[in-house]
Coordinates of N, CA and C in Angstrom, one line a residue:
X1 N 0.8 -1.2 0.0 CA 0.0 0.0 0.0 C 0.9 1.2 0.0
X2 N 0.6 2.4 -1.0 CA 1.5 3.5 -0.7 C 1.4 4.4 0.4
X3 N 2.1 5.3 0.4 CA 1.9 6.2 1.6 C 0.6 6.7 1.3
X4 N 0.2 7.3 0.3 CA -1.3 8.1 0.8 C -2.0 7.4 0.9
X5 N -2.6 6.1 0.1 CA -3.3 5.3 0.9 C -3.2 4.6 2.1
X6 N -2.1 4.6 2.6 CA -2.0 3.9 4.3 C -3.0 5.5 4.8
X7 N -2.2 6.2 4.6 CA -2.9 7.9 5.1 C -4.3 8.0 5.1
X8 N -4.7 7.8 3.9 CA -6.3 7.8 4.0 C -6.9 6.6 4.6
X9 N -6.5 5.4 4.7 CA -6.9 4.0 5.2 C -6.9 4.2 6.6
X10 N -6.2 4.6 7.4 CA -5.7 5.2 8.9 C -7.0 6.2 9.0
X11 N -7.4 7.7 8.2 CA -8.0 8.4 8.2 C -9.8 7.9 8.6
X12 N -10.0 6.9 7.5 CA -11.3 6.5 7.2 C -11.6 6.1 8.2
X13 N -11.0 5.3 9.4 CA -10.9 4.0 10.2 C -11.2 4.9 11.4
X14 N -10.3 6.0 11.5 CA -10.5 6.8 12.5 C -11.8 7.6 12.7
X15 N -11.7 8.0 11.3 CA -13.3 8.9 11.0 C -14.9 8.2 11.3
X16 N -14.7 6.6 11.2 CA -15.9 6.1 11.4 C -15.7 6.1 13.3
X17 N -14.8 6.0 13.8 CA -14.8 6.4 15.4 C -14.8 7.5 15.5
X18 N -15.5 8.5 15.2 CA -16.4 9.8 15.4 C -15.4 10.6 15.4
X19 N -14.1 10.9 14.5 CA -13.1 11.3 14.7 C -13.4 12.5 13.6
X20 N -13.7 13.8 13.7 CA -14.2 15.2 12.4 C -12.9 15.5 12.4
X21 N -11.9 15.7 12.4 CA -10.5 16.2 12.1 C -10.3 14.6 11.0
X22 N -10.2 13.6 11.7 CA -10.1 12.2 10.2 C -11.0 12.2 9.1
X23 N -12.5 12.9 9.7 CA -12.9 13.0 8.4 C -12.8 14.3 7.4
X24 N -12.6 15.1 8.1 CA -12.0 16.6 6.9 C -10.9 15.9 6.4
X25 N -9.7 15.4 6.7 CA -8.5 14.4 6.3 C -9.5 13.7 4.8
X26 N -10.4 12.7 5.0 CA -10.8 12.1 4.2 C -11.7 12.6 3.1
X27 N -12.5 13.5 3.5 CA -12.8 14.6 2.3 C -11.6 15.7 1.7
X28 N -10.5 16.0 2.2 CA -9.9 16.6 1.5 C -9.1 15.9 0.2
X29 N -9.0 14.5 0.4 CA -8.1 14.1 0.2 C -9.2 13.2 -1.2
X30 N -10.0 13.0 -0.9 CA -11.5 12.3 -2.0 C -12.1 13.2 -2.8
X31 N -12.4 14.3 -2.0 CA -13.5 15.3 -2.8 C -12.8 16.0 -4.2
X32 N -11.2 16.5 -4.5 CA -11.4 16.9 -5.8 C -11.6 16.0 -6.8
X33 N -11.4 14.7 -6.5 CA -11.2 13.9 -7.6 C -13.4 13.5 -7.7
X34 N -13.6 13.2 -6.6 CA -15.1 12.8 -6.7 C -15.7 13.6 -7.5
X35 N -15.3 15.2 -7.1 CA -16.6 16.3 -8.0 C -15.9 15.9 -9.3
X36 N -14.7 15.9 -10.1 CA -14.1 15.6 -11.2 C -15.1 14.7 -11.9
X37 N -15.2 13.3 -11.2 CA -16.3 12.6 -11.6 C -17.9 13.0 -11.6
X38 N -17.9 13.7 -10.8 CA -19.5 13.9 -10.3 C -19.8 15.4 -11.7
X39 N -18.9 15.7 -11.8 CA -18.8 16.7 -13.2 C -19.0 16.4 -14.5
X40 N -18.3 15.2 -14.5 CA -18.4 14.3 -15.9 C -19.7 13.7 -16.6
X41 N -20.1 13.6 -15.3 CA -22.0 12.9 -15.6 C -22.9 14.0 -15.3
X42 N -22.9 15.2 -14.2 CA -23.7 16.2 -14.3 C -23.7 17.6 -14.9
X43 N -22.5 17.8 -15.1 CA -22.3 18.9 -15.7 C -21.9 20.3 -14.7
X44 N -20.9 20.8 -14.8 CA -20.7 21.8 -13.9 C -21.6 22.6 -12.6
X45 N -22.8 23.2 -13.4 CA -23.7 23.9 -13.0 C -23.8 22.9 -11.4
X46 N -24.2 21.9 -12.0 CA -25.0 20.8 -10.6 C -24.4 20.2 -9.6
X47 N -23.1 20.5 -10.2 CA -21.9 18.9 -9.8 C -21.5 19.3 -8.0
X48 N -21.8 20.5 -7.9 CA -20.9 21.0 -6.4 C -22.5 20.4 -5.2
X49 N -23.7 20.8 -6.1 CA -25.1 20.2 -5.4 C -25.1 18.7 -5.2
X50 N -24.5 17.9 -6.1 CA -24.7 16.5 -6.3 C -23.7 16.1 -5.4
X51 N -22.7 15.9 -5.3 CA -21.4 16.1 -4.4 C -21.7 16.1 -3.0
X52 N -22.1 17.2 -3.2 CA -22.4 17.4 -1.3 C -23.5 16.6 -0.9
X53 N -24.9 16.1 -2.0 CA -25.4 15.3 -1.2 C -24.9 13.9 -1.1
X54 N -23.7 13.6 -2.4 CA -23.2 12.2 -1.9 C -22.8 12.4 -0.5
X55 N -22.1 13.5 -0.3 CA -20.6 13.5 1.0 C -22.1 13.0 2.1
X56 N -23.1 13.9 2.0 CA -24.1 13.9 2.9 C -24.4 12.2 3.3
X57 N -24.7 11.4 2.3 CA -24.6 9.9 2.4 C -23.8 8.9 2.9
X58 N -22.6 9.3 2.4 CA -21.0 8.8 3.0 C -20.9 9.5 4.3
X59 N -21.0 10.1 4.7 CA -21.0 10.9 6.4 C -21.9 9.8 7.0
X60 N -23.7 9.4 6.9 CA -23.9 9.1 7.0 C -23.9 7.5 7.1
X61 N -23.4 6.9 6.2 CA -22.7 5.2 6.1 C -21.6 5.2 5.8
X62 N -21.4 6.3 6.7 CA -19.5 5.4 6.7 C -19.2 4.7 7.8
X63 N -20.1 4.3 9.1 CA -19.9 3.5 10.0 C -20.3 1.7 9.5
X64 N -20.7 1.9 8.2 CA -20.8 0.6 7.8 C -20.1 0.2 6.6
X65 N -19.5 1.3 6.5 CA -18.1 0.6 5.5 C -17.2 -0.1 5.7
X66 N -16.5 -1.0 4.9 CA -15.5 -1.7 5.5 C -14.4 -2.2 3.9
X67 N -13.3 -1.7 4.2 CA -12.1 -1.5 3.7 C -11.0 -0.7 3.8
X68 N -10.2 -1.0 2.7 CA -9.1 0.0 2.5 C -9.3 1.4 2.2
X69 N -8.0 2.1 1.8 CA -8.5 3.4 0.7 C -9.1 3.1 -0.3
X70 N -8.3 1.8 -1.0 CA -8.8 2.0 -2.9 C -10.5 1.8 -2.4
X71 N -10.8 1.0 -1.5 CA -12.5 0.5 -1.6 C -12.7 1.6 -1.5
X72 N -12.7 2.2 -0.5 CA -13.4 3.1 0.1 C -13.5 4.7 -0.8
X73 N -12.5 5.3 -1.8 CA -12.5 5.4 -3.0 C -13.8 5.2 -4.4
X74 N -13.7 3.7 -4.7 CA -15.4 2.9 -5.1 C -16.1 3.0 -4.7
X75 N -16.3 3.1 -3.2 CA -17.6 2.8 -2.5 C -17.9 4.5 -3.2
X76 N -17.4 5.9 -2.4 CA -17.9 7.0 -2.5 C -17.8 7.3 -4.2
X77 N -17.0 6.8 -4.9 CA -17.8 7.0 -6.3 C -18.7 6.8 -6.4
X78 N -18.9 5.6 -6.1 CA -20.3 4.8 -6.4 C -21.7 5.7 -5.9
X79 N -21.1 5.9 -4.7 CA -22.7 6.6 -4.0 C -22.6 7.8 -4.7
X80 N -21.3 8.4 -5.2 CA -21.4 9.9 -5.9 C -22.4 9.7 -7.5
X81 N -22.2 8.3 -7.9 CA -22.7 7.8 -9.5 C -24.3 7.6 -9.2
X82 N -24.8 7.0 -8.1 CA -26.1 7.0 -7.4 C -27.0 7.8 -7.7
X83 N -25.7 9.4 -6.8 CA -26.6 10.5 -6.6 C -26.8 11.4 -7.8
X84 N -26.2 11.4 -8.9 CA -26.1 11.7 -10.1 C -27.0 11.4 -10.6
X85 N -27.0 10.1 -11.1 CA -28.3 9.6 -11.7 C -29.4 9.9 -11.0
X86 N -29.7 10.0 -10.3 CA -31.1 10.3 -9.1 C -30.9 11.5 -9.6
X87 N -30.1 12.1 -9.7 CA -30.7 13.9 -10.2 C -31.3 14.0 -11.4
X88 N -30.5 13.1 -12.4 CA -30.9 13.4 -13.4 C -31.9 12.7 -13.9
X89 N -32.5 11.7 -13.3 CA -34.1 11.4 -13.5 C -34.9 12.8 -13.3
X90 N -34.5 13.5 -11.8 CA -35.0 14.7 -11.6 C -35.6 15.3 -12.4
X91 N -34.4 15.5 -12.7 CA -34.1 16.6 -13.7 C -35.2 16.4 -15.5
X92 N -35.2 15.0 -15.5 CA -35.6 14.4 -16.6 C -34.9 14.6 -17.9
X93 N -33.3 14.5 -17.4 CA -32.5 14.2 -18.7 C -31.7 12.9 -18.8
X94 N -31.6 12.7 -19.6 CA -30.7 11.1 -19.3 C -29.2 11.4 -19.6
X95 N -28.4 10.8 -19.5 CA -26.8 11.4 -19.8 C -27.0 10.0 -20.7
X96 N -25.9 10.6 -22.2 CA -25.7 9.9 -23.4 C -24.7 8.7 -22.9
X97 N -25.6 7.9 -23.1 CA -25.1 6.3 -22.5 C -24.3 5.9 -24.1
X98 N -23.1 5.4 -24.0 CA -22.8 4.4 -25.5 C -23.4 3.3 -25.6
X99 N -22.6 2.3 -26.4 CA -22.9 0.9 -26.4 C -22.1 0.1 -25.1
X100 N -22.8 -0.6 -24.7 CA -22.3 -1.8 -23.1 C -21.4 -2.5 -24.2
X101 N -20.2 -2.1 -23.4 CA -18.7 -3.1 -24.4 C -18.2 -4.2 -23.4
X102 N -19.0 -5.0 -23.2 CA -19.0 -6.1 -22.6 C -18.5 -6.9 -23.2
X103 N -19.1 -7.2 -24.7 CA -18.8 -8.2 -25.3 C -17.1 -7.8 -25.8
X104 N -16.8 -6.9 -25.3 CA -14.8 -6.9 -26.1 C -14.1 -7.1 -24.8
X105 N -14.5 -7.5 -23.5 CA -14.5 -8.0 -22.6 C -12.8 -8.5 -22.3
X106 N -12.6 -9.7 -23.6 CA -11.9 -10.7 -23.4 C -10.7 -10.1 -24.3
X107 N -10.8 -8.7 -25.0 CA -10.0 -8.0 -25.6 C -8.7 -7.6 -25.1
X108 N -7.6 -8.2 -25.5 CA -6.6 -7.6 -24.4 C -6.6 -5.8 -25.0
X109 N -6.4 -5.2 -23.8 CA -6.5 -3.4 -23.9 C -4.5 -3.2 -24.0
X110 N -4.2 -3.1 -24.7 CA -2.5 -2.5 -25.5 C -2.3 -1.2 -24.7
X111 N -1.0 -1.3 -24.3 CA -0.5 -0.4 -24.1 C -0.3 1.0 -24.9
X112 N -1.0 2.2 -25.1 CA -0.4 3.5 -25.8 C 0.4 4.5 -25.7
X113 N 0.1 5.4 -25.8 CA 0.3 7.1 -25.3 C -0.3 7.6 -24.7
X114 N -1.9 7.3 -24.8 CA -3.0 8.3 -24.1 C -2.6 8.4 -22.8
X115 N -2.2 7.5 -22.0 CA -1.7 8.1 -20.6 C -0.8 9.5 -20.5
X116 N 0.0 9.2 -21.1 CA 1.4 10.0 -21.1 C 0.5 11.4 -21.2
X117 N -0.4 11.5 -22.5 CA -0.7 12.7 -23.5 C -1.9 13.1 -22.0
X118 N -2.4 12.5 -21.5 CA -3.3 12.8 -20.4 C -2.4 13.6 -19.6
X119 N -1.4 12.8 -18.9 CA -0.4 13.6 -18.3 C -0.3 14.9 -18.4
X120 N 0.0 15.4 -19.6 CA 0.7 16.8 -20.1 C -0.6 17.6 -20.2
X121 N -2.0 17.4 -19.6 CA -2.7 18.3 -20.0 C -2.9 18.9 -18.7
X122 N -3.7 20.4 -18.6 CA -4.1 20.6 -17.3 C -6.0 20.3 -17.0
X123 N -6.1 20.4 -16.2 CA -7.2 19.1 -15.5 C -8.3 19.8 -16.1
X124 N -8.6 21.2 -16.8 CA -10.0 21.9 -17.0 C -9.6 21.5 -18.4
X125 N -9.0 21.9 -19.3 CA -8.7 20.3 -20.6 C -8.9 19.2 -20.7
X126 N -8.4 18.6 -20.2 CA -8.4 17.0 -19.7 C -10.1 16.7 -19.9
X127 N -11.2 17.2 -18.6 CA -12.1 16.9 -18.5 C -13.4 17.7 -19.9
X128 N -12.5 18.5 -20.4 CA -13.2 19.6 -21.5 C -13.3 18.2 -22.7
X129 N -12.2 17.4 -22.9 CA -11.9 16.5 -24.0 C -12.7 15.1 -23.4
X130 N -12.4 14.5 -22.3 CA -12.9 13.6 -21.9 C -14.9 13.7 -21.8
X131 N -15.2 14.7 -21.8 CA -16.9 15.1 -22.4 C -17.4 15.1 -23.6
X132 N -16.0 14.9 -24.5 CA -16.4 14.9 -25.8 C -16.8 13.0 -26.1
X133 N -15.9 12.0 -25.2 CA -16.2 10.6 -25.3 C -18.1 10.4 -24.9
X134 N -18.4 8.8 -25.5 CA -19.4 8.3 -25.0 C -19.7 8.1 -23.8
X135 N -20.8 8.3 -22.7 CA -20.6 8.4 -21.2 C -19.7 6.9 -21.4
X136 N -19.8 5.5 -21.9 CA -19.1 4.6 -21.0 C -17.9 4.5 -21.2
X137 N -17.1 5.1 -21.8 CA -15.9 5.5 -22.2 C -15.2 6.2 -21.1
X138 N -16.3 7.9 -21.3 CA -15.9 9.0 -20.4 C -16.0 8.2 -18.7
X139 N -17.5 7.2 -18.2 CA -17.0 6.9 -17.0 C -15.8 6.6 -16.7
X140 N -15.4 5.3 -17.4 CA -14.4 4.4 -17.4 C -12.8 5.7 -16.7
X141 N -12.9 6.4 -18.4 CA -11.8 7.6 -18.3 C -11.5 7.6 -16.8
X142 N -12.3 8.5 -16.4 CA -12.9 9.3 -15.3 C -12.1 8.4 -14.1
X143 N -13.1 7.5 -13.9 CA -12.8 6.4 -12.7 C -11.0 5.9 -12.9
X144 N -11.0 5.6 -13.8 CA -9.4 4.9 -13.8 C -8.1 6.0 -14.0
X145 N -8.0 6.8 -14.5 CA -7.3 7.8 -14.7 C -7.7 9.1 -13.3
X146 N -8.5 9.6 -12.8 CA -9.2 11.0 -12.9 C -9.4 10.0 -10.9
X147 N -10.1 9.2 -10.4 CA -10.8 9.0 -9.5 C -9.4 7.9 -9.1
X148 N -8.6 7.8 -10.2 CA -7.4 6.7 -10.0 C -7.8 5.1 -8.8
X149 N -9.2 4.7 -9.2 CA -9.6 3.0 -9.1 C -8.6 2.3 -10.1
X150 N -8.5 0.7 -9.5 CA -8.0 -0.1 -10.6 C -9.5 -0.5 -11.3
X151 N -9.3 -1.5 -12.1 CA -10.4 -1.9 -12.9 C -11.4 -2.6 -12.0
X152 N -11.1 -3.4 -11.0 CA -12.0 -4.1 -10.2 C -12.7 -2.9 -9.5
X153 N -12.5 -2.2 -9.1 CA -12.9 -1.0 -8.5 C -13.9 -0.1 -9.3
X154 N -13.6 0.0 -10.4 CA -14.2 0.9 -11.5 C -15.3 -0.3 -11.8
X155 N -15.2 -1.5 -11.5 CA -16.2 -2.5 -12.4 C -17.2 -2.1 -11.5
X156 N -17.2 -2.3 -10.2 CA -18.1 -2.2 -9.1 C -18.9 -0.7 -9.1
X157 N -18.2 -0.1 -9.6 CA -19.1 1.4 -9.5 C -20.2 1.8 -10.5
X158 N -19.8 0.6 -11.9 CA -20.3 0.9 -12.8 C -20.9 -0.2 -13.4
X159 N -21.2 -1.3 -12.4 CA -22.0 -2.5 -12.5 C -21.6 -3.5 -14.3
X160 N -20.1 -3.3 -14.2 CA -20.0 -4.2 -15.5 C -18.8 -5.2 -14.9
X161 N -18.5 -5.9 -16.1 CA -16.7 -6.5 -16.1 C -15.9 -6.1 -15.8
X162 N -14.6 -5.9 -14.8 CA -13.6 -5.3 -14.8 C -12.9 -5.1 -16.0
X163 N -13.0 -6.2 -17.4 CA -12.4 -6.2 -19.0 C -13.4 -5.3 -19.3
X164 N -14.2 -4.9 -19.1 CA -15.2 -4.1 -20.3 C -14.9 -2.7 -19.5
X165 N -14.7 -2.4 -18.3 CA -14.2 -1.7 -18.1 C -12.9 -1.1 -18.2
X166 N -12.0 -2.3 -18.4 CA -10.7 -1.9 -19.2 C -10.8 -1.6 -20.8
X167 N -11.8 -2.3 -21.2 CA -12.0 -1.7 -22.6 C -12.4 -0.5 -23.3
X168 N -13.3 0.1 -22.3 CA -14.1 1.0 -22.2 C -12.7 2.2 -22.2
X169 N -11.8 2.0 -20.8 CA -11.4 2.9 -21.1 C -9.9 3.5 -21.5
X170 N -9.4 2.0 -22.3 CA -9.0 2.0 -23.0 C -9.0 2.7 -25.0
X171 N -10.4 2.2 -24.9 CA -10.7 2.8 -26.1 C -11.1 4.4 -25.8
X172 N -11.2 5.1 -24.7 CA -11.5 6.1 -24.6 C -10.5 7.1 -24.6
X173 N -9.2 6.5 -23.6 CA -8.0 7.3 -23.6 C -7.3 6.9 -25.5
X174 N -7.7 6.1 -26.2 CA -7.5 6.1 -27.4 C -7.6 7.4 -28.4
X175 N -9.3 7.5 -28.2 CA -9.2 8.9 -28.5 C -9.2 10.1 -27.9
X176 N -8.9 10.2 -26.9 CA -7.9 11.4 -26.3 C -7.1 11.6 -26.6
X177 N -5.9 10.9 -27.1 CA -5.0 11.0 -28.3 C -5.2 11.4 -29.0
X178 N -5.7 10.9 -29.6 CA -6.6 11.8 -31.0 C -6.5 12.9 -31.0
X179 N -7.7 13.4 -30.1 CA -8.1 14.9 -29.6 C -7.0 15.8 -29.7
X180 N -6.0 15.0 -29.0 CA -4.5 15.6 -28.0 C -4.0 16.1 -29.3
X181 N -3.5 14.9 -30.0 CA -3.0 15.1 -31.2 C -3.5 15.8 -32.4
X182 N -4.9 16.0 -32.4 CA -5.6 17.2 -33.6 C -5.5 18.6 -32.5
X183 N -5.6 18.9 -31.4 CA -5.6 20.2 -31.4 C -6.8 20.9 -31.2
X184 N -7.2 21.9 -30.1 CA -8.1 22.4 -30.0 C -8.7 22.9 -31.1
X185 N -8.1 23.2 -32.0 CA -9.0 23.8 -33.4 C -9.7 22.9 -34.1
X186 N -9.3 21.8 -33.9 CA -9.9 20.4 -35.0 C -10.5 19.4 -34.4
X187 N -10.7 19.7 -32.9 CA -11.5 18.9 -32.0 C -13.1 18.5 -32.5
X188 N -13.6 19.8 -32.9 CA -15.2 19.6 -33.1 C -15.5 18.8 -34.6
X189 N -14.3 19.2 -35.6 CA -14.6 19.1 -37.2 C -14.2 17.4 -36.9
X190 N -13.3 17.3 -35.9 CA -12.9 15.5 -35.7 C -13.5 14.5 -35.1
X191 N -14.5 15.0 -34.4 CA -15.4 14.6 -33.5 C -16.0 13.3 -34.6
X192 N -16.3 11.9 -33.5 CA -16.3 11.1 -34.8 C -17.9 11.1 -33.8
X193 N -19.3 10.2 -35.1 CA -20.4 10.4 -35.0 C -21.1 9.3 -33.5
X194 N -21.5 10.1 -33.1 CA -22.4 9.4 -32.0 C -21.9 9.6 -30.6
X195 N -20.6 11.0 -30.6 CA -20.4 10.9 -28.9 C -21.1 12.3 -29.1
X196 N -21.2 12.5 -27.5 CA -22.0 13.8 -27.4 C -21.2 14.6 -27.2
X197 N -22.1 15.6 -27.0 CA -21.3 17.3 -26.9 C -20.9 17.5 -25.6
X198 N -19.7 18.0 -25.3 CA -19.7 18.6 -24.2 C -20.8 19.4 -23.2
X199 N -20.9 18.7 -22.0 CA -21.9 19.5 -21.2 C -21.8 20.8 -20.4
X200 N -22.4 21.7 -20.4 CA -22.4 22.8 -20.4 C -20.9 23.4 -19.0
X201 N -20.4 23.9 -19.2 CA -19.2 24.0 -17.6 C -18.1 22.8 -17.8
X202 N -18.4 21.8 -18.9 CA -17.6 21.1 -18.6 C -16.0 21.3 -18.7
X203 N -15.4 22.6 -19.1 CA -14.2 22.3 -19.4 C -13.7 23.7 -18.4
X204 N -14.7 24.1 -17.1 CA -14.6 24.7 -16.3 C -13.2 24.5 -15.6
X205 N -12.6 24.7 -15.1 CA -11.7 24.6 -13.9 C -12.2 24.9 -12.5
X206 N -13.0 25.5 -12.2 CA -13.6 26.1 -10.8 C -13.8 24.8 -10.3
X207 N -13.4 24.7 -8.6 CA -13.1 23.3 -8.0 C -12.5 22.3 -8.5
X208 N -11.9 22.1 -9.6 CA -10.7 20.9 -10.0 C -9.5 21.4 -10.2
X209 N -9.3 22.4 -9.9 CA -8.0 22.7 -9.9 C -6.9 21.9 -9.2
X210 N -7.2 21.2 -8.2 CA -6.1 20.5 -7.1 C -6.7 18.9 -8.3
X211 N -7.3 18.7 -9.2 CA -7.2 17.4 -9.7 C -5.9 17.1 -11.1
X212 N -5.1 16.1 -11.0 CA -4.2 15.6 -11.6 C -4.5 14.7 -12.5
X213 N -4.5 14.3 -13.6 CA -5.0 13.2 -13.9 C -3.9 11.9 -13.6
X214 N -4.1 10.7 -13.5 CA -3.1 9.7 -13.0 C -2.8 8.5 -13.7
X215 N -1.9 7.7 -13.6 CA -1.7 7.4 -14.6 C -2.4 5.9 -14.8
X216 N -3.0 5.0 -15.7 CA -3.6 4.2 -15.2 C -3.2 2.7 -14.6
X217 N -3.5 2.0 -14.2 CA -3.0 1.3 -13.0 C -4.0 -0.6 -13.7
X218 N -3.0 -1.0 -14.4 CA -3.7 -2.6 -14.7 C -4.7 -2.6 -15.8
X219 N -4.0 -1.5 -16.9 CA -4.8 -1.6 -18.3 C -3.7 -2.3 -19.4

C-alpha cells in the first residue's frame, strides 16, 4: 500500500470512530477527484449540489463501510454515480449512454500514449476532451485515470466486467490521443459520429484545480 493510501486507510478507520479532524482528512483528500467525476455525468452547473449530497450519504454510512483506501475510493464513487443519476431522473434528462462493451471483454487493452498525453494536459482540458467521449468510455476515463480506481474497482461502480471496463477505457483514452493530437481547433470538425457534446461548464476549472489526472494502473 502506498503512503497516501495507508494515510487515507488510517483516516477512514479513525473517521468512522467519530473522529471530524479524520474526516476533513478524508474529504480533502477524495473530494477533488469525486466532484471531477460527479462533473463528468452532471455537468458543472450541478456537480458541487450533487457532491455534497453524496458527501451527505458517506457521512452518514461510513460507519458501515468496510475496507481499505482504494474501496473506500469505489464505494464513494459509487454513492457519488447514485446521486447523479437520481438527479438526473430529476431533472428528466438522461446522460448519453454508448454501447455496453462487454462483449470486447476478453479483448486484451494494449498499451499507448493516451496516458502519457493525459499527463501533459491541465485538468480543465483533460475533463473539456474527456466530455467529448461516450458516457461509458468518459466513465471508465474518469474512474481509472481522474478518481485513479483499478479496474475491479471501476467495475463495481459501474455494475459491469472489470475487461469491459478496461476496454471501455482503453478505447476512450485512445481517442484522447486523438483529440491531443488534432488540437483544439480540430477537435469539433474531428469529433467522430455518436459521442456527445460537451456539457455545459464542462471544461470549467472552478473546484478541480487541485485534480491531476493519473496514470492508469492494470490496463
Amino acid at each position: 500500500m502506498q503512503g497516501d493510501d495507508a494515510e487515507l486507510t488510517v483516516a477512514v478507520r479513525a473517521a468512522q470512530d467519530g473522529d471530524e479532524t479524520a474526516f476533513r482528512t478524508v474529504y480533502r483528500s477524495v473530494h477533488p477527484r469525486l466532484l471531477g467525476y460527479v462533473r463528468s455525468l452532471v455537468g458543472d452547473a450541478d456537480a458541487e449540489d450533487v457532491a455534497s449530497e453524496a458527501w451527505l450519504q458517506i457521512a452518514r454510512d461510513l460507519a458501515r463501510f468496510s475496507g481499505d483506501a482504494d474501496r473506500f475510493r469505489g464505494w464513494a464513487a459509487r454513492i457519488a454515480r447514485n446521486r447523479a443519476l437520481d438527479h438526473i431522473r430529476m431533472r428528466g434528462r438522461r446522460p448519453a449512454v454508448g454501447g455496453d462493451e462487454s462483449e470486447l471483454a476478453g479483448r486484451p487493452a494494449d498499451a499507448d500514449t493516451a496516458g502519457e498525453a493525459l499527463e501533459s494536459l491541465g485538468t480543465g482540458r483533460t475533463l473539456a476532451l474527456i466530455a467529448q467521449l461516450p458516457q461509458d468510455q468518459a466513465e471508465a476515463v474518469v474512474l481509472r485515470v481522474v478518481v485513479g480506481l483499478d479496474a475491479k474497482s471501476a467495475a463495481g461502480v459501474l455494475g459491469k466486467r472489470p475487461g469491459a471496463v478496461r476496454t471501455a477505457a482503453h478505447r476512450g483514452l485512445r481517442r484522447l490521443a486523438e483529440l491531443v493530437t488534432a488540437g483544439p481547433g480540430q477537435q469539433s470538425a474531428d469529433q467522430i459520429p455518436g459521442q456527445r457534446q460537451s456539457s455545459p461548464g464542462a471544461n470549467g476549472s472552478a473546484g478541480v484545480t487541485q485534480l491531476r489526472p493519473r496514470t492508469q494502473k492494470d490496463m
